[in-house]
Each structure stands twice: as C-alpha cells, then as structure tokens.
PDB file of N, CA and C in Angstrom:
ATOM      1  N   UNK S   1     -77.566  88.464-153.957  1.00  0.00           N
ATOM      2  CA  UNK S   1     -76.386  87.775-154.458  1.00  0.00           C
ATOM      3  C   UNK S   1     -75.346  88.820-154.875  1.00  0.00           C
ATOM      4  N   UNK S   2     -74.241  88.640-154.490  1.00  0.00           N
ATOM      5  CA  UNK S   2     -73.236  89.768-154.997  1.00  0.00           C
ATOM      6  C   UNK S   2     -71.951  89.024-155.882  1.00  0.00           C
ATOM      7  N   UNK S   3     -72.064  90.057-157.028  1.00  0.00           N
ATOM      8  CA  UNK S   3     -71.591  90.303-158.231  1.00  0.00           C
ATOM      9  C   UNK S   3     -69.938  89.439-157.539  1.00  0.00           C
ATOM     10  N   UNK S   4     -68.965  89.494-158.730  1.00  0.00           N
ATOM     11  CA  UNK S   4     -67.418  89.110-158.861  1.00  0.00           C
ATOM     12  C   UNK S   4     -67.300  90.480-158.412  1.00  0.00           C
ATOM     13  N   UNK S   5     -67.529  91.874-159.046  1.00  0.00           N
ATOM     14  CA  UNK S   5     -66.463  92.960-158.082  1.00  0.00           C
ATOM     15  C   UNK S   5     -67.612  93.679-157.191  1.00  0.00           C
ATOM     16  N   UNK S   6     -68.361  92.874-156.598  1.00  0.00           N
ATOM     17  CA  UNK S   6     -68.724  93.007-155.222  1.00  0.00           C
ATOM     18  C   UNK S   6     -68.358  92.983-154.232  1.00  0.00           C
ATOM     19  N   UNK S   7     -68.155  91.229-154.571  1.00  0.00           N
ATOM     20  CA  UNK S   7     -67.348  90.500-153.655  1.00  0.00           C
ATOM     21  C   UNK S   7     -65.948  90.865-153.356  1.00  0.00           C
ATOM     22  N   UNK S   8     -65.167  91.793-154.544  1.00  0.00           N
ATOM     23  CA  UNK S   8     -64.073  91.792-154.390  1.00  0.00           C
ATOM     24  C   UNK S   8     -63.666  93.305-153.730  1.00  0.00           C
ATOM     25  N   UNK S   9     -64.700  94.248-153.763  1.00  0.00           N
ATOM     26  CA  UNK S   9     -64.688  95.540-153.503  1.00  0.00           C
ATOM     27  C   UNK S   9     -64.886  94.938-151.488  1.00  0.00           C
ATOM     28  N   UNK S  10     -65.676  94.651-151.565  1.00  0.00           N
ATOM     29  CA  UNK S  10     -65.573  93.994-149.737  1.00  0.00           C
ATOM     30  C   UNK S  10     -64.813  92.987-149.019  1.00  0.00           C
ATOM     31  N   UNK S  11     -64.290  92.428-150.378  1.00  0.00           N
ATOM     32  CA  UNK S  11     -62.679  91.979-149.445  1.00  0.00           C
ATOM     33  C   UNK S  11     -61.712  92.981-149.779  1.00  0.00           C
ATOM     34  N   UNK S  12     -61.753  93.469-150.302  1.00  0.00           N
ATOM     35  CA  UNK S  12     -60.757  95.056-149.666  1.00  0.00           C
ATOM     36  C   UNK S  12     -60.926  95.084-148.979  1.00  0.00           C
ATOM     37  N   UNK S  13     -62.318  95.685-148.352  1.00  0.00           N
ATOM     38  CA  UNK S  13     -62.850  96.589-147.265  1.00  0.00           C
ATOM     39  C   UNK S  13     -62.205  96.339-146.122  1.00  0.00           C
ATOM     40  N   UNK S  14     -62.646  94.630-145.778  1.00  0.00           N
ATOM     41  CA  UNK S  14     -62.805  94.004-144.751  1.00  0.00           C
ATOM     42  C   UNK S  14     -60.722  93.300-144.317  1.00  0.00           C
ATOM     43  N   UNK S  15     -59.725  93.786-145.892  1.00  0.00           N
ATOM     44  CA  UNK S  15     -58.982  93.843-145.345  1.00  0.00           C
ATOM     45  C   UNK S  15     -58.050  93.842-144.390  1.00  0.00           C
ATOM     46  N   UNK S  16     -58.425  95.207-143.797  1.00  0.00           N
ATOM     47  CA  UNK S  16     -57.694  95.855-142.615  1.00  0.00           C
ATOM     48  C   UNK S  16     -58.906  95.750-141.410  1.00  0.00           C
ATOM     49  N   UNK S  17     -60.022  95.170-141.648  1.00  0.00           N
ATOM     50  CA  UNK S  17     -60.422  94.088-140.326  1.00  0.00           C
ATOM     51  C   UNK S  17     -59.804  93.211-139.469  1.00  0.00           C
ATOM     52  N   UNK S  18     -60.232  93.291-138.022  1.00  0.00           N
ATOM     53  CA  UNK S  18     -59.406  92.669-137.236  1.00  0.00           C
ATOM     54  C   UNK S  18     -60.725  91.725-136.847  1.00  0.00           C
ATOM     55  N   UNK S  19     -60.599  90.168-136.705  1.00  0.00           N
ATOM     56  CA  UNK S  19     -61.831  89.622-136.314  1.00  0.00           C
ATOM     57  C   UNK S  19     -62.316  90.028-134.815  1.00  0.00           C
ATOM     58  N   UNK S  20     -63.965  89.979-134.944  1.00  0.00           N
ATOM     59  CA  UNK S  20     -64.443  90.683-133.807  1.00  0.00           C
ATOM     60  C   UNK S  20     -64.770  89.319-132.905  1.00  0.00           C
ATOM     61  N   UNK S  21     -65.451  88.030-133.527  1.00  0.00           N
ATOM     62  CA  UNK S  21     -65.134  87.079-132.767  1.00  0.00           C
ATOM     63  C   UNK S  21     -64.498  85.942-133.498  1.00  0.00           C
ATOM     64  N   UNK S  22     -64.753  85.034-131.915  1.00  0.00           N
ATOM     65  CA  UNK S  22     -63.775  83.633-132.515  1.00  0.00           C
ATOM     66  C   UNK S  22     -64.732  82.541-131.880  1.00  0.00           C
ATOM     67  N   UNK S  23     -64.717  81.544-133.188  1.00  0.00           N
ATOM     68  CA  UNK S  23     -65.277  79.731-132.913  1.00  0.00           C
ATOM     69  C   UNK S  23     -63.940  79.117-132.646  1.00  0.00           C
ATOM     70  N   UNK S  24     -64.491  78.693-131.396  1.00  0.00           N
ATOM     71  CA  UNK S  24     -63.647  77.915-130.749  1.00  0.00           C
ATOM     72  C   UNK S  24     -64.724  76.575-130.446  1.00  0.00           C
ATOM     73  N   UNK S  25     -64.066  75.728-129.785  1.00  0.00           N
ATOM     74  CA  UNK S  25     -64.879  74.181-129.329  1.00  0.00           C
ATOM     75  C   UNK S  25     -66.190  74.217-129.050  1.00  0.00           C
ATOM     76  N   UNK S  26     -67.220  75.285-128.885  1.00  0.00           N
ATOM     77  CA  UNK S  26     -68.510  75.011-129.021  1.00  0.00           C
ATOM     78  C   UNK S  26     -69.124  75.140-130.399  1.00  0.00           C
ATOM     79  N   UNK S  27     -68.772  75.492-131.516  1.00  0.00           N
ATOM     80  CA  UNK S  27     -68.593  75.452-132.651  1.00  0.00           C
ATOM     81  C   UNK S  27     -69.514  76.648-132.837  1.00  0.00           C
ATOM     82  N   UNK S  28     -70.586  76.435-133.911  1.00  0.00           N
ATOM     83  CA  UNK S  28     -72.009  77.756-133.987  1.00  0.00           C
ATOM     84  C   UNK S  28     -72.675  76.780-133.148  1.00  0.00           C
ATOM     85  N   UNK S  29     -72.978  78.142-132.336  1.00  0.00           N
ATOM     86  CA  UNK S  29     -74.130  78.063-131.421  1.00  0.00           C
ATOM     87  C   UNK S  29     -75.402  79.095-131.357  1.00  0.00           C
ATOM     88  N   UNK S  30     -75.936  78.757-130.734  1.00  0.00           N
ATOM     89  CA  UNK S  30     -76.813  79.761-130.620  1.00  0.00           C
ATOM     90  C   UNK S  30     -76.752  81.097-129.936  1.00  0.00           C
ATOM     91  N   UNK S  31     -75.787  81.264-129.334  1.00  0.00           N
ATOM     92  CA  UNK S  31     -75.497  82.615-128.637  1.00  0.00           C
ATOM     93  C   UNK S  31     -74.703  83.250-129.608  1.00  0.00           C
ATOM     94  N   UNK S  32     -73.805  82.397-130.701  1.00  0.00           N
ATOM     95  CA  UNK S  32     -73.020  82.953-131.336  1.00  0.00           C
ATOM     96  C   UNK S  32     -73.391  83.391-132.719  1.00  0.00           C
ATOM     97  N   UNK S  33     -74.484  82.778-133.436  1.00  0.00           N
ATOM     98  CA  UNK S  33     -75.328  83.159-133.943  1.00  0.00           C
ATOM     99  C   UNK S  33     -76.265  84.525-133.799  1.00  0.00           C
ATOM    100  N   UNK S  34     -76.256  84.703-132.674  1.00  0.00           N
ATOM    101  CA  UNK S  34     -77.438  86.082-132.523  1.00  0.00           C
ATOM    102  C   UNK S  34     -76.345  86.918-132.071  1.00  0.00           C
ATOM    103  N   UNK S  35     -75.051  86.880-131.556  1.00  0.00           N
ATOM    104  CA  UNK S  35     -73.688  88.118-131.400  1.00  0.00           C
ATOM    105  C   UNK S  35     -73.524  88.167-133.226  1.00  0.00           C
ATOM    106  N   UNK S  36     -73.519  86.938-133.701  1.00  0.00           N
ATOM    107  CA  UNK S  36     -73.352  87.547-135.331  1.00  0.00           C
ATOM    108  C   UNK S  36     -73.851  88.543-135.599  1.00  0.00           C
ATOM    109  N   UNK S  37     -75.228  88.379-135.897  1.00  0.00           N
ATOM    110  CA  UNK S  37     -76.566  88.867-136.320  1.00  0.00           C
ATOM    111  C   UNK S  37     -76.880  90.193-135.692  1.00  0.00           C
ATOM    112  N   UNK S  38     -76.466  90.564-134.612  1.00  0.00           N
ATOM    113  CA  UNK S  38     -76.520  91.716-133.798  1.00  0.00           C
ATOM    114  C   UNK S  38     -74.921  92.428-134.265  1.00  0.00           C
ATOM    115  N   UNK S  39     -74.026  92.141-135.017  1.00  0.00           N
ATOM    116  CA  UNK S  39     -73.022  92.875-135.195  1.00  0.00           C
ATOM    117  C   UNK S  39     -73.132  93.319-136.434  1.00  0.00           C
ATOM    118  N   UNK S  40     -73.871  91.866-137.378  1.00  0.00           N
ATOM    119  CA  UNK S  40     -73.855  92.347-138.523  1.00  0.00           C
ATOM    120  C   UNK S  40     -75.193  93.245-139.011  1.00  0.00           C
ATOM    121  N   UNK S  41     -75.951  93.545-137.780  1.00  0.00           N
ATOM    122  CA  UNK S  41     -77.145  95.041-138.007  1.00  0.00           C
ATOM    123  C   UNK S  41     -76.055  96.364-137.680  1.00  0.00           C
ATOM    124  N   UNK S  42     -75.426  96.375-137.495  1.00  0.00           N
ATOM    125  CA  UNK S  42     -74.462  97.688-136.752  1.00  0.00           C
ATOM    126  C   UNK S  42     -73.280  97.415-137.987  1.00  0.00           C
ATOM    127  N   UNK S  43     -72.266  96.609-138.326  1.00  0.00           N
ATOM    128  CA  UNK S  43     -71.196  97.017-138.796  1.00  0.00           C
ATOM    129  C   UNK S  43     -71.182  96.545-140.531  1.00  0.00           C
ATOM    130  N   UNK S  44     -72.515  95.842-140.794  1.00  0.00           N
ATOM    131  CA  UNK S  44     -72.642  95.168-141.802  1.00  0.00           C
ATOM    132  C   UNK S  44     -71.831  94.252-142.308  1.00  0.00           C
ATOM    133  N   UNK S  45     -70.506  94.188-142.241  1.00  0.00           N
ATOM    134  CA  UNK S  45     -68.928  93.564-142.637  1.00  0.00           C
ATOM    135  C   UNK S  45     -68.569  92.886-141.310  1.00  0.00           C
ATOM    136  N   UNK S  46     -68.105  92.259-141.168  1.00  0.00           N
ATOM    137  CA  UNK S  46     -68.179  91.412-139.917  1.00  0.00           C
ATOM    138  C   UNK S  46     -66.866  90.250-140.478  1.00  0.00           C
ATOM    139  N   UNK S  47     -65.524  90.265-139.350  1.00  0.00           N
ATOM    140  CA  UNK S  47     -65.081  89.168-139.331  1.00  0.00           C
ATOM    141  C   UNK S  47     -64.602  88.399-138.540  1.00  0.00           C
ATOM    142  N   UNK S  48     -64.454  86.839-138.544  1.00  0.00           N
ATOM    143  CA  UNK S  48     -64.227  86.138-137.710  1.00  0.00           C
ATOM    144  C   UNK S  48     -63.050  85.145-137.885  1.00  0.00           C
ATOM    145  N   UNK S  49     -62.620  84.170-136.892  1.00  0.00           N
ATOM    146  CA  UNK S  49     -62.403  83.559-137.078  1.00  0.00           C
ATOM    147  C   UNK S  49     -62.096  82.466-136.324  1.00  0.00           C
ATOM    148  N   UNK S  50     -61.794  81.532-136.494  1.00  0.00           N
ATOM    149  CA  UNK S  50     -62.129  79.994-135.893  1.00  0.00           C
ATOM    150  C   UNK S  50     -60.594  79.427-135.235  1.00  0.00           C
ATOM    151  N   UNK S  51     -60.834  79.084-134.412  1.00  0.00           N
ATOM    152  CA  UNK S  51     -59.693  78.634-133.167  1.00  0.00           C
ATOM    153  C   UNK S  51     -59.367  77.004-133.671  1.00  0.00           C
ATOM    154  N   UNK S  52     -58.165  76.740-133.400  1.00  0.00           N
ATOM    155  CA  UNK S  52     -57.644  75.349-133.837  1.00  0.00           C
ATOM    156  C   UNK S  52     -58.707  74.313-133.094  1.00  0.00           C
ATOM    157  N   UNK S  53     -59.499  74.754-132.075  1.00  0.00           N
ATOM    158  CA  UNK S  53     -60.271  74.128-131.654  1.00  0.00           C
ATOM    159  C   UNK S  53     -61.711  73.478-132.132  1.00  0.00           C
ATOM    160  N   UNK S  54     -62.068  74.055-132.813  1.00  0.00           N
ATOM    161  CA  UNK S  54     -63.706  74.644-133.726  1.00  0.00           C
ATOM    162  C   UNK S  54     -63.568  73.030-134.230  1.00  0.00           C
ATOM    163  N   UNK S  55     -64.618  72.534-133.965  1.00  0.00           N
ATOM    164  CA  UNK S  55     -65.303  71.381-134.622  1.00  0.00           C
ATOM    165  C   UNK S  55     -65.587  71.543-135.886  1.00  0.00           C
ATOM    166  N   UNK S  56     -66.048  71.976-136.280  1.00  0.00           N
ATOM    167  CA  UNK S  56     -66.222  72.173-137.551  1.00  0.00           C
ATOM    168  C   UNK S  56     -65.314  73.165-138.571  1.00  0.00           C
ATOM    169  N   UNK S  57     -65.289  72.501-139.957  1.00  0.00           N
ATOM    170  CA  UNK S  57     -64.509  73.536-140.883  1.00  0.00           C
ATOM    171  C   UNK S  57     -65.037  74.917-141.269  1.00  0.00           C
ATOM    172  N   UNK S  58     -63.945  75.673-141.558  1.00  0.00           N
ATOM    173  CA  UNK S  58     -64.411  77.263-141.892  1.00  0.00           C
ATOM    174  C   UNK S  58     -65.413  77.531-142.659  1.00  0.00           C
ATOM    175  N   UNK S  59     -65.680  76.618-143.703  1.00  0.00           N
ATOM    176  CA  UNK S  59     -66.182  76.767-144.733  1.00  0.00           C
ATOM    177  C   UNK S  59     -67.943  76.506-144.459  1.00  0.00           C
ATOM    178  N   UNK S  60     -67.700  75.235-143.464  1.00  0.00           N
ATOM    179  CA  UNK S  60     -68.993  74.771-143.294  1.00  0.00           C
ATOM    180  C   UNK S  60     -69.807  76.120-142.025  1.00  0.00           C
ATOM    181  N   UNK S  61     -68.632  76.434-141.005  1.00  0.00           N
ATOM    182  CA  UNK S  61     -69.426  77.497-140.161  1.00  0.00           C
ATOM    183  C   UNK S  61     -69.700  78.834-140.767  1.00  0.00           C
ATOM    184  N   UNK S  62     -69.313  78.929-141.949  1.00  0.00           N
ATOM    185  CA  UNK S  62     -69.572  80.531-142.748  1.00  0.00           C
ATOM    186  C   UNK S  62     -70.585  80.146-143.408  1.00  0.00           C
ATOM    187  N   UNK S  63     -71.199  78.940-143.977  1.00  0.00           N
ATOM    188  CA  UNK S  63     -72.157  78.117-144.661  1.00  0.00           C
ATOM    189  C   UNK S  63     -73.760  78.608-143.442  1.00  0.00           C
ATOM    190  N   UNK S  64     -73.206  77.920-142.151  1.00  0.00           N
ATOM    191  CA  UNK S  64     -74.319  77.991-141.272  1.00  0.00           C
ATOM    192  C   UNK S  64     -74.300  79.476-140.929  1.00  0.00           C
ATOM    193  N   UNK S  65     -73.263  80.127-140.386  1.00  0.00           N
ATOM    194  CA  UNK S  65     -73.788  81.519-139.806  1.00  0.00           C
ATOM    195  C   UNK S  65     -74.398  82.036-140.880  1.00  0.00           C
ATOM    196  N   UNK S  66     -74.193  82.421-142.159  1.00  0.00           N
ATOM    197  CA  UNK S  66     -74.867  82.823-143.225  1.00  0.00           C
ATOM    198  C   UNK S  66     -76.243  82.477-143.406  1.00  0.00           C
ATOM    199  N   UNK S  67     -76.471  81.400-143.429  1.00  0.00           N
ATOM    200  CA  UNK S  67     -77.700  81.031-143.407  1.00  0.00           C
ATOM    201  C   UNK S  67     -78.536  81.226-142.308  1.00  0.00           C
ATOM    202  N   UNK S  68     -78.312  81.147-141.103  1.00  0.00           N
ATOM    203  CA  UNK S  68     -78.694  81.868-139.569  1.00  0.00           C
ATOM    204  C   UNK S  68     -79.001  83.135-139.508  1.00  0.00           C
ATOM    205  N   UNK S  69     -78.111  84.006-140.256  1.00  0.00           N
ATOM    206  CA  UNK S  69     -78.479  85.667-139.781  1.00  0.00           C
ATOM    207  C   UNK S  69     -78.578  86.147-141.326  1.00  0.00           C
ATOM    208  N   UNK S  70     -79.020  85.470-142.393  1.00  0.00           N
ATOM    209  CA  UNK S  70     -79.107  85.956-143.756  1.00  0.00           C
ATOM    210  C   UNK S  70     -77.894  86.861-144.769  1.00  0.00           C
ATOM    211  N   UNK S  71     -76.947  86.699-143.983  1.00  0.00           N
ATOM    212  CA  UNK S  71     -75.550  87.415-144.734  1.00  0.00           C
ATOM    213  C   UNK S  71     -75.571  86.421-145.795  1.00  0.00           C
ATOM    214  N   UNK S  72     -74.231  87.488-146.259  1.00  0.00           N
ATOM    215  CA  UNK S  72     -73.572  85.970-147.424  1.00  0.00           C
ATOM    216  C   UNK S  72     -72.310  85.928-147.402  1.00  0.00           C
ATOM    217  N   UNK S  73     -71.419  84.794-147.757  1.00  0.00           N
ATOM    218  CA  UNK S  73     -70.195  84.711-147.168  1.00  0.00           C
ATOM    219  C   UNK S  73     -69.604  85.800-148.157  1.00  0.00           C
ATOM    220  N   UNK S  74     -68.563  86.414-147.933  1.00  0.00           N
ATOM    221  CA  UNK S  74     -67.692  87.326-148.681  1.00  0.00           C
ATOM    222  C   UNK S  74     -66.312  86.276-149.282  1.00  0.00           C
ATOM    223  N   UNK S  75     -65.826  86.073-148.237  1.00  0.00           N
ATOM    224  CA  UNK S  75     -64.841  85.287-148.297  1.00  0.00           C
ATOM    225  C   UNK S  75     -64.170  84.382-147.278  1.00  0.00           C
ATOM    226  N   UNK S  76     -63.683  83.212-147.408  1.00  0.00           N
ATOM    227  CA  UNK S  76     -62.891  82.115-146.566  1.00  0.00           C
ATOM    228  C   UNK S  76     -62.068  81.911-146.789  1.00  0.00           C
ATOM    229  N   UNK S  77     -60.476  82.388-146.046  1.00  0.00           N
ATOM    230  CA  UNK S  77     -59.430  82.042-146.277  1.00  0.00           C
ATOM    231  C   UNK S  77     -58.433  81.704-144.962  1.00  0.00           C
ATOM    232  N   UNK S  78     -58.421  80.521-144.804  1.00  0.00           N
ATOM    233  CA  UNK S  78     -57.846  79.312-144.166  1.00  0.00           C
ATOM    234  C   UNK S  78     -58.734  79.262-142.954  1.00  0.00           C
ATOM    235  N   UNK S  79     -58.310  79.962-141.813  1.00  0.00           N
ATOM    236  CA  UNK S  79     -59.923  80.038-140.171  1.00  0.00           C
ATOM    237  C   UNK S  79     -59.970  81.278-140.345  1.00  0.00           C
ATOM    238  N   UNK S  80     -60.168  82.245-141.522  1.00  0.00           N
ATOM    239  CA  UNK S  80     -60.663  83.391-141.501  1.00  0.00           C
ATOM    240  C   UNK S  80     -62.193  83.443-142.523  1.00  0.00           C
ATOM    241  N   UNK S  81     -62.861  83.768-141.866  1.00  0.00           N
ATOM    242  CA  UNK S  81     -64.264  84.073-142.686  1.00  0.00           C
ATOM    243  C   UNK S  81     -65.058  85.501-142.598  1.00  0.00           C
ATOM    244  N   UNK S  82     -65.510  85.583-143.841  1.00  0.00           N
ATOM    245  CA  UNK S  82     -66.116  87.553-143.705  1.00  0.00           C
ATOM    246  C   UNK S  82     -67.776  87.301-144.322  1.00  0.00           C
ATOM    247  N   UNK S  83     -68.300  87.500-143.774  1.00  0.00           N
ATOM    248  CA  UNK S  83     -69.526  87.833-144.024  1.00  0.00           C
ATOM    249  C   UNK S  83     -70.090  89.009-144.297  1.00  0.00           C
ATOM    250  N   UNK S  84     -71.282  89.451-144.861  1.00  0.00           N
ATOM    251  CA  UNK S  84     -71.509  90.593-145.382  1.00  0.00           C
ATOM    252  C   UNK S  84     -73.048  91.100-145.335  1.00  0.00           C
ATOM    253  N   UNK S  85     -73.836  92.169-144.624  1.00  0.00           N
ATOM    254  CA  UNK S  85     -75.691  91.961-144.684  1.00  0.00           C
ATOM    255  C   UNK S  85     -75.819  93.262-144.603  1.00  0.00           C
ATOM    256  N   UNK S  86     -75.826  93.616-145.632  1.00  0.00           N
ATOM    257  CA  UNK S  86     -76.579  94.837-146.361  1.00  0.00           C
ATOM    258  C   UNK S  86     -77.412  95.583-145.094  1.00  0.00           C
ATOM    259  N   UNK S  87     -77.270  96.082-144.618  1.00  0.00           N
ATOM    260  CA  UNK S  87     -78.554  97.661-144.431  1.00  0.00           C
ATOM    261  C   UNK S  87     -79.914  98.286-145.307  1.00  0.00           C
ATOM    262  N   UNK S  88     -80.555  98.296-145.073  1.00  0.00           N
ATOM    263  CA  UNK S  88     -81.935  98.223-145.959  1.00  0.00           C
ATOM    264  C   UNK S  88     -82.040  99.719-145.986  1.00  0.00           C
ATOM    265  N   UNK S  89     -81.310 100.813-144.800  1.00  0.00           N
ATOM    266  CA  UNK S  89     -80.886 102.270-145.055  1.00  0.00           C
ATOM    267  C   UNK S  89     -79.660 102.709-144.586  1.00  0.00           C
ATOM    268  N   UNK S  90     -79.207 103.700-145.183  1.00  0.00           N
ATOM    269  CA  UNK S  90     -78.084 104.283-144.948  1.00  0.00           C
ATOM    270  C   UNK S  90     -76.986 103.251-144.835  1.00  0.00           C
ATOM    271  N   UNK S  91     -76.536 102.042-145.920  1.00  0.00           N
ATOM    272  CA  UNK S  91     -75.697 101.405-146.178  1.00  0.00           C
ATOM    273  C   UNK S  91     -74.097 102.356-146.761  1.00  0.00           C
ATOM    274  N   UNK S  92     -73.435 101.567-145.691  1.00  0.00           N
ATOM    275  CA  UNK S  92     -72.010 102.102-145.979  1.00  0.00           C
ATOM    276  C   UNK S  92     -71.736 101.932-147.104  1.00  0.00           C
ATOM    277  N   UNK S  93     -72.146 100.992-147.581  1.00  0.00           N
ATOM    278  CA  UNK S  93     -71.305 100.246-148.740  1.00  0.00           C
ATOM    279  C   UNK S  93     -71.941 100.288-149.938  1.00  0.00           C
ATOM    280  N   UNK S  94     -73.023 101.439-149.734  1.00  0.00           N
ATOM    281  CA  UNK S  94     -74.181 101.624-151.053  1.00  0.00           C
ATOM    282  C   UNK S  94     -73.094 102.344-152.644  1.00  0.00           C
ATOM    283  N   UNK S  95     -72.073 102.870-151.986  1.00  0.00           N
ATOM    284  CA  UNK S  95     -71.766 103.031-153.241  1.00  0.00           C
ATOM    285  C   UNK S  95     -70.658 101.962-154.121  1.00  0.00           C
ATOM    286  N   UNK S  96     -70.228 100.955-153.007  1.00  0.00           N
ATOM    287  CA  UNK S  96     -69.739 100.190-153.160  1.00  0.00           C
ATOM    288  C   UNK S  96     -70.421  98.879-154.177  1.00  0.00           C
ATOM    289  N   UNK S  97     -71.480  98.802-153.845  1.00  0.00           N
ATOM    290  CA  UNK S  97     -72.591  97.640-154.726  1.00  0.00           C
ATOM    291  C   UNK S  97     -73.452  97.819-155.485  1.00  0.00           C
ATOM    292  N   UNK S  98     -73.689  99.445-155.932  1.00  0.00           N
ATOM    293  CA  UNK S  98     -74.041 100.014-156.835  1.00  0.00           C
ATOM    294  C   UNK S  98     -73.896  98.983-158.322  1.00  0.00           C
ATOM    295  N   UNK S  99     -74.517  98.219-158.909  1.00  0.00           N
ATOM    296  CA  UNK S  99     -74.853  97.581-159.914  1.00  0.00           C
ATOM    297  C   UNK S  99     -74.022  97.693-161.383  1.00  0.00           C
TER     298      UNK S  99
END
C-alpha cells in the first residue's frame, strides 16, 4: 500500500510520461493485461490511457488492470491512468518509497 507522499512522489515521476498503451473498444483484455504486466516487470511506472472508445470507465479499467498484474493505481485523471509494481530488486524508485 503506498503512503500520501508515495503516491505523490510517483505522480511526479510519471509526469513527464507519455502513455505506452491505449484501451480502446476491446476494453481489458487479456492480451492487454499481460502487455501491462510485462511492461510493468521492466519500467515499473507504466502509463496509459483510454480512447473515447473504451467501454468501460477509467477508473473501473485501472481497478481491473491492477488487480490482474498486482500494481496499484497511482493515479486517474480524466482517460489517463498510472499504475505502479515495485521490483523486488534493484527498484528505481527505492529511494523514492523509502518509509
């Protein structure tokens, strides 16, 4: 679970992120689920975002991908969503969540 200036130290971060993918009309799927999960082992910070098309709301697909690949949402703001999954070594962001 991450802290108030956890959360807020990685929406900095993820700032000057450009989203790497986009939900569009197949909503979460299962292919898009495991491109999550496979980005968020490599970049840990991960963002996306959702096409006027996306069946479902932002809130609810940052709800499911989170729960799918074990991140946790960082933040949702309007079809932008950031997720966040720790590294178990050599975390970028170890000094960032330092307690």
């Amino acid at each position: 679970m991450l802290s108030s200036k956890n959360r807020a130290a990685l929406r900095k971060a993820a700032n000057g992120l450009s989203p790497v993918f986009q939900i569009g009309k197949g909503g979460v799927d299962a292919p898009l689920i495991q491109a999550t999960a496979d980005c968020l082992a490599k970049r840990e910070l991960v963002k996306l975002k959702l096409l006027e098309t996306s069946p479902v709301p932002a809130r609810e697909a940052a709800e499911e991908l989170a729960a799918a690949t074990g991140a946790e949402v960082v933040q949702v703001i309007g079809r932008v969503v950031v997720l966040f999954l720790q590294k178990k070594k050599e975390s970028a962001f170890a000094e960032v969540l330092k307690p």
